[in-house]
Amino acid sequence: MKKLIICSILVICVVVISCGNNAQSDNNDTSADSTAVMMPEAVDSNVVTTDGYQIFSEAGFKIKCPAKLEINYHLIASARNAGSDPLAYIGVTDKEDPDKGCIYNINITDCNESDEYRQANKSVRKKFEQGTLDAYAAKLKEDGIKYDYVTFCGERALLYSFEPMELPTKAVFFYRDVHGYLLQVATRQDLGNKFKSFMQSFEFL
């Protein structure tokens, strides 16, 4: 089960990264829309905006984001092909400018998809989550990605940075209440501050 969950998380990361990569590649083709693959496919009708927060009541969180976060059906379809069924949101600013553009992602995996996990008690689940987080950290290390353990939303989390196709990216991943959460920002301009603002505004309802 641990291997399945780690693989599902990695699939989500790879799909998100590939969206940015494709957008960059398309920029070399003047006949193509350089932002087509980054465009969300639908608006979540359950989202409410209040005091600068985008509130996702069904997903159970709110966040401030310069871009409108919308359902990322492309990522969801790819993850489902790998056996996972996540919630996924994406937002993009400055879509026409690859040097200023910024991609925001929030992806949520449900550990209850596994019968073994669903039937375990709370302490066993917590131990499993921590073991899976450590295994994910080991995979990052194996791939040459530097990371730090931090506390985020009261949970032990992984904070890491990498540059797929020279697109600087920062992410944080953690578990809470039988769900895995990935927040990710990718941009070539002022990544540190943009990621910090995005991450610090995230709150559970």
mmCIF file of C-alpha atoms in Angstrom:
data_model
loop_
_atom_site.group_PDB
_atom_site.id
_atom_site.type_symbol
_atom_site.label_atom_id
_atom_site.label_comp_id
_atom_site.label_asym_id
_atom_site.label_seq_id
_atom_site.Cartn_x
_atom_site.Cartn_y
_atom_site.Cartn_z
ATOM 1 C CA MET A 1 0.000 0.000 0.000
ATOM 2 C CA LYS A 2 2.831 2.414 0.835
ATOM 3 C CA LYS A 3 4.329 1.930 -2.612
ATOM 4 C CA LEU A 4 0.955 2.654 -4.242
ATOM 5 C CA ILE A 5 0.487 5.905 -2.335
ATOM 6 C CA ILE A 6 4.040 7.090 -3.056
ATOM 7 C CA CYS A 7 3.601 6.280 -6.742
ATOM 8 C CA SER A 8 0.307 8.176 -6.814
ATOM 9 C CA ILE A 9 1.945 11.234 -5.260
ATOM 10 C CA LEU A 10 4.819 11.085 -7.739
ATOM 11 C CA VAL A 11 2.415 10.774 -10.662
ATOM 12 C CA ILE A 12 0.661 13.936 -9.518
ATOM 13 C CA CYS A 13 3.996 15.776 -9.259
ATOM 14 C CA VAL A 14 5.116 14.587 -12.692
ATOM 15 C CA VAL A 15 1.852 15.618 -14.342
ATOM 16 C CA VAL A 16 1.990 19.072 -12.774
ATOM 17 C CA ILE A 17 5.600 19.499 -13.862
ATOM 18 C CA SER A 18 4.832 18.325 -17.389
ATOM 19 C CA CYS A 19 2.124 20.981 -17.708
ATOM 20 C CA GLY A 20 4.756 23.634 -17.127
ATOM 21 C CA ASN A 21 7.241 21.909 -19.407
ATOM 22 C CA ASN A 22 4.775 21.677 -22.268
ATOM 23 C CA ALA A 23 3.903 25.317 -21.921
ATOM 24 C CA GLN A 24 7.565 26.238 -22.144
ATOM 25 C CA SER A 25 8.113 24.051 -25.195
ATOM 26 C CA ASP A 26 5.079 25.469 -26.975
ATOM 27 C CA ASN A 27 6.541 28.924 -26.540
ATOM 28 C CA ASN A 28 9.024 28.051 -29.309
ATOM 29 C CA ASP A 29 6.154 27.499 -31.756
ATOM 30 C CA THR A 30 4.715 30.849 -32.781
ATOM 31 C CA SER A 31 1.650 29.168 -34.252
ATOM 32 C CA ALA A 32 0.716 27.525 -30.955
ATOM 33 C CA ASP A 33 -0.893 28.958 -27.856
ATOM 34 C CA SER A 34 1.993 28.950 -25.375
ATOM 35 C CA THR A 35 -0.375 28.694 -22.418
ATOM 36 C CA ALA A 36 -2.908 26.159 -23.663
ATOM 37 C CA VAL A 37 -1.711 23.282 -21.491
ATOM 38 C CA MET A 38 -1.678 25.436 -18.379
ATOM 39 C CA MET A 39 -5.259 26.586 -18.781
ATOM 40 C CA PRO A 40 -7.746 25.096 -16.308
ATOM 41 C CA GLU A 41 -10.663 23.304 -17.901
ATOM 42 C CA ALA A 42 -13.505 24.259 -15.584
ATOM 43 C CA VAL A 43 -14.423 26.397 -12.620
ATOM 44 C CA ASP A 44 -15.399 24.680 -9.382
ATOM 45 C CA SER A 45 -18.901 26.040 -8.827
ATOM 46 C CA ASN A 46 -18.598 25.406 -5.080
ATOM 47 C CA VAL A 47 -15.797 27.970 -4.651
ATOM 48 C CA VAL A 48 -16.649 31.180 -2.798
ATOM 49 C CA THR A 49 -14.367 34.230 -2.594
ATOM 50 C CA THR A 50 -14.406 36.172 0.696
ATOM 51 C CA ASP A 51 -11.893 38.710 2.051
ATOM 52 C CA GLY A 52 -9.364 37.746 -0.597
ATOM 53 C CA TYR A 53 -9.666 34.022 0.166
ATOM 54 C CA GLN A 54 -10.834 31.429 -2.316
ATOM 55 C CA ILE A 55 -12.883 29.034 -0.189
ATOM 56 C CA PHE A 56 -13.230 25.397 -1.256
ATOM 57 C CA SER A 57 -15.896 24.101 1.103
ATOM 58 C CA GLU A 58 -16.063 20.551 -0.239
ATOM 59 C CA ALA A 59 -12.283 20.165 -0.149
ATOM 60 C CA GLY A 60 -12.186 21.779 3.305
ATOM 61 C CA PHE A 61 -9.681 24.611 2.832
ATOM 62 C CA LYS A 62 -9.281 28.252 1.882
ATOM 63 C CA ILE A 63 -6.318 30.112 0.391
ATOM 64 C CA LYS A 64 -5.262 33.436 -1.099
ATOM 65 C CA CYS A 65 -3.963 33.158 -4.650
ATOM 66 C CA PRO A 66 -3.323 35.801 -7.335
ATOM 67 C CA ALA A 67 -4.765 33.391 -9.905
ATOM 68 C CA LYS A 68 -8.247 31.890 -9.902
ATOM 69 C CA LEU A 69 -7.840 28.255 -8.848
ATOM 70 C CA GLU A 70 -9.856 25.944 -11.047
ATOM 71 C CA ILE A 71 -10.290 22.211 -11.492
ATOM 72 C CA ASN A 72 -7.292 20.570 -13.164
ATOM 73 C CA TYR A 73 -8.979 17.821 -15.153
ATOM 74 C CA HIS A 74 -5.809 17.040 -17.097
ATOM 75 C CA LEU A 75 -3.969 16.057 -13.928
ATOM 76 C CA ILE A 76 -6.967 14.194 -12.512
ATOM 77 C CA ALA A 77 -7.299 12.094 -15.677
ATOM 78 C CA SER A 78 -3.590 11.216 -15.674
ATOM 79 C CA ALA A 79 -3.642 10.327 -11.971
ATOM 80 C CA ARG A 80 -6.702 8.112 -12.457
ATOM 81 C CA ASN A 81 -4.830 6.189 -15.124
ATOM 82 C CA ALA A 82 -2.258 5.418 -12.420
ATOM 83 C CA GLY A 83 -4.885 4.239 -9.943
ATOM 84 C CA SER A 84 -5.394 7.416 -7.918
ATOM 85 C CA ASP A 85 -8.377 9.775 -7.779
ATOM 86 C CA PRO A 86 -7.183 13.132 -6.393
ATOM 87 C CA LEU A 87 -8.712 16.552 -6.094
ATOM 88 C CA ALA A 88 -6.612 18.949 -8.151
ATOM 89 C CA TYR A 89 -6.685 22.707 -8.659
ATOM 90 C CA ILE A 90 -4.550 24.955 -10.856
ATOM 91 C CA GLY A 91 -4.270 28.683 -11.435
ATOM 92 C CA VAL A 92 -1.992 30.680 -13.725
ATOM 93 C CA THR A 93 -0.978 34.351 -13.855
ATOM 94 C CA ASP A 94 0.650 36.188 -16.781
ATOM 95 C CA LYS A 95 -0.205 33.337 -19.126
ATOM 96 C CA GLU A 96 1.351 35.008 -22.167
ATOM 97 C CA ASP A 97 4.729 35.735 -20.582
ATOM 98 C CA PRO A 98 6.920 32.675 -19.801
ATOM 99 C CA ASP A 99 9.360 34.844 -17.835
ATOM 100 C CA LYS A 100 6.684 36.288 -15.521
ATOM 101 C CA GLY A 101 4.060 33.553 -15.594
ATOM 102 C CA CYS A 102 3.324 31.684 -12.378
ATOM 103 C CA ILE A 103 1.604 28.302 -11.968
ATOM 104 C CA TYR A 104 -0.157 27.521 -8.680
ATOM 105 C CA ASN A 105 -1.220 23.971 -7.818
ATOM 106 C CA ILE A 106 -3.044 22.294 -4.955
ATOM 107 C CA ASN A 107 -3.515 18.525 -5.123
ATOM 108 C CA ILE A 108 -5.178 16.300 -2.553
ATOM 109 C CA THR A 109 -4.947 12.510 -2.403
ATOM 110 C CA ASP A 110 -7.284 10.320 -0.347
ATOM 111 C CA CYS A 111 -5.571 7.560 1.619
ATOM 112 C CA ASN A 112 -8.972 5.944 2.172
ATOM 113 C CA GLU A 113 -8.783 4.654 -1.399
ATOM 114 C CA SER A 114 -6.855 1.749 0.165
ATOM 115 C CA ASP A 115 -8.892 -0.864 2.058
ATOM 116 C CA GLU A 116 -5.911 -1.625 4.289
ATOM 117 C CA TYR A 117 -5.545 2.017 5.299
ATOM 118 C CA ARG A 118 -9.276 2.550 5.783
ATOM 119 C CA GLN A 119 -9.517 -0.403 8.183
ATOM 120 C CA ALA A 120 -6.514 0.613 10.311
ATOM 121 C CA ASN A 121 -6.902 2.486 13.612
ATOM 122 C CA LYS A 122 -5.747 6.086 14.065
ATOM 123 C CA SER A 123 -2.332 5.303 15.551
ATOM 124 C CA VAL A 124 -1.529 2.804 12.796
ATOM 125 C CA ARG A 125 -2.605 5.322 10.176
ATOM 126 C CA LYS A 126 -0.384 8.021 11.666
ATOM 127 C CA LYS A 127 2.598 5.686 11.768
ATOM 128 C CA PHE A 128 1.957 4.698 8.187
ATOM 129 C CA GLU A 129 1.685 8.328 7.053
ATOM 130 C CA GLN A 130 5.016 9.188 8.655
ATOM 131 C CA GLY A 131 6.644 6.149 7.096
ATOM 132 C CA THR A 132 5.256 7.095 3.688
ATOM 133 C CA LEU A 133 6.492 10.671 4.119
ATOM 134 C CA ASP A 134 9.980 9.369 4.918
ATOM 135 C CA ALA A 135 9.877 7.067 1.906
ATOM 136 C CA TYR A 136 8.866 10.014 -0.282
ATOM 137 C CA ALA A 137 11.797 12.005 1.154
ATOM 138 C CA ALA A 138 14.101 9.125 0.272
ATOM 139 C CA LYS A 139 12.783 9.222 -3.296
ATOM 140 C CA LEU A 140 13.450 12.959 -3.497
ATOM 141 C CA LYS A 141 17.002 12.385 -2.277
ATOM 142 C CA GLU A 142 17.482 9.609 -4.815
ATOM 143 C CA ASP A 143 16.413 12.027 -7.554
ATOM 144 C CA GLY A 144 18.856 14.676 -6.325
ATOM 145 C CA ILE A 145 16.169 16.980 -4.926
ATOM 146 C CA LYS A 146 17.032 18.799 -1.710
ATOM 147 C CA TYR A 147 14.354 18.919 0.979
ATOM 148 C CA ASP A 148 13.722 19.884 4.584
ATOM 149 C CA TYR A 149 11.326 18.553 7.181
ATOM 150 C CA VAL A 150 9.140 21.380 8.483
ATOM 151 C CA THR A 151 5.932 21.768 10.463
ATOM 152 C CA PHE A 152 3.028 22.991 8.364
ATOM 153 C CA CYS A 153 -0.580 23.286 9.536
ATOM 154 C CA GLY A 154 0.528 21.464 12.672
ATOM 155 C CA GLU A 155 1.759 18.473 10.686
ATOM 156 C CA ARG A 156 5.190 17.109 9.786
ATOM 157 C CA ALA A 157 5.811 18.093 6.183
ATOM 158 C CA LEU A 158 8.366 18.014 3.369
ATOM 159 C CA LEU A 159 9.483 21.322 1.863
ATOM 160 C CA TYR A 160 11.503 21.044 -1.337
ATOM 161 C CA SER A 161 12.668 22.884 -4.458
ATOM 162 C CA PHE A 162 13.589 21.703 -7.929
ATOM 163 C CA GLU A 163 13.840 22.992 -11.521
ATOM 164 C CA PRO A 164 12.107 20.808 -14.126
ATOM 165 C CA MET A 165 13.091 22.103 -17.580
ATOM 166 C CA GLU A 166 14.686 25.158 -15.921
ATOM 167 C CA LEU A 167 11.353 26.146 -14.360
ATOM 168 C CA PRO A 168 12.042 26.942 -10.664
ATOM 169 C CA THR A 169 9.487 25.167 -8.479
ATOM 170 C CA LYS A 170 8.825 24.980 -4.741
ATOM 171 C CA ALA A 171 6.467 22.568 -3.015
ATOM 172 C CA VAL A 172 5.272 21.392 0.376
ATOM 173 C CA PHE A 173 3.723 17.977 1.022
ATOM 174 C CA PHE A 174 2.090 16.645 4.175
ATOM 175 C CA TYR A 175 -0.637 14.377 5.544
ATOM 176 C CA ARG A 176 -3.665 15.424 7.563
ATOM 177 C CA ASP A 177 -6.851 13.523 8.410
ATOM 178 C CA VAL A 178 -6.207 10.620 6.010
ATOM 179 C CA HIS A 179 -5.406 12.926 3.092
ATOM 180 C CA GLY A 180 -2.131 13.909 1.441
ATOM 181 C CA TYR A 181 -1.759 17.594 0.491
ATOM 182 C CA LEU A 182 0.611 19.052 -2.088
ATOM 183 C CA LEU A 183 0.948 22.830 -2.552
ATOM 184 C CA GLN A 184 3.210 23.852 -5.401
ATOM 185 C CA VAL A 185 4.279 27.064 -7.152
ATOM 186 C CA ALA A 186 6.398 27.338 -10.316
ATOM 187 C CA THR A 187 7.725 30.585 -11.786
ATOM 188 C CA ARG A 188 10.899 32.232 -13.032
ATOM 189 C CA GLN A 189 10.254 35.458 -11.150
ATOM 190 C CA ASP A 190 10.288 35.963 -7.369
ATOM 191 C CA LEU A 191 9.455 32.329 -6.586
ATOM 192 C CA GLY A 192 10.404 32.522 -2.909
ATOM 193 C CA ASN A 193 7.984 35.295 -2.006
ATOM 194 C CA LYS A 194 5.176 33.957 -4.183
ATOM 195 C CA PHE A 195 5.433 30.497 -2.670
ATOM 196 C CA LYS A 196 5.686 31.891 0.868
ATOM 197 C CA SER A 197 2.529 33.988 0.441
ATOM 198 C CA PHE A 198 0.644 31.083 -1.125
ATOM 199 C CA MET A 199 1.732 28.596 1.516
ATOM 200 C CA GLN A 200 1.165 30.877 4.523
ATOM 201 C CA SER A 201 -2.379 31.789 3.423
ATOM 202 C CA PHE A 202 -3.507 28.149 3.275
ATOM 203 C CA GLU A 203 -5.994 27.306 6.050
ATOM 204 C CA PHE A 204 -8.301 24.401 6.818
ATOM 205 C CA LEU A 205 -11.958 25.227 7.370
#
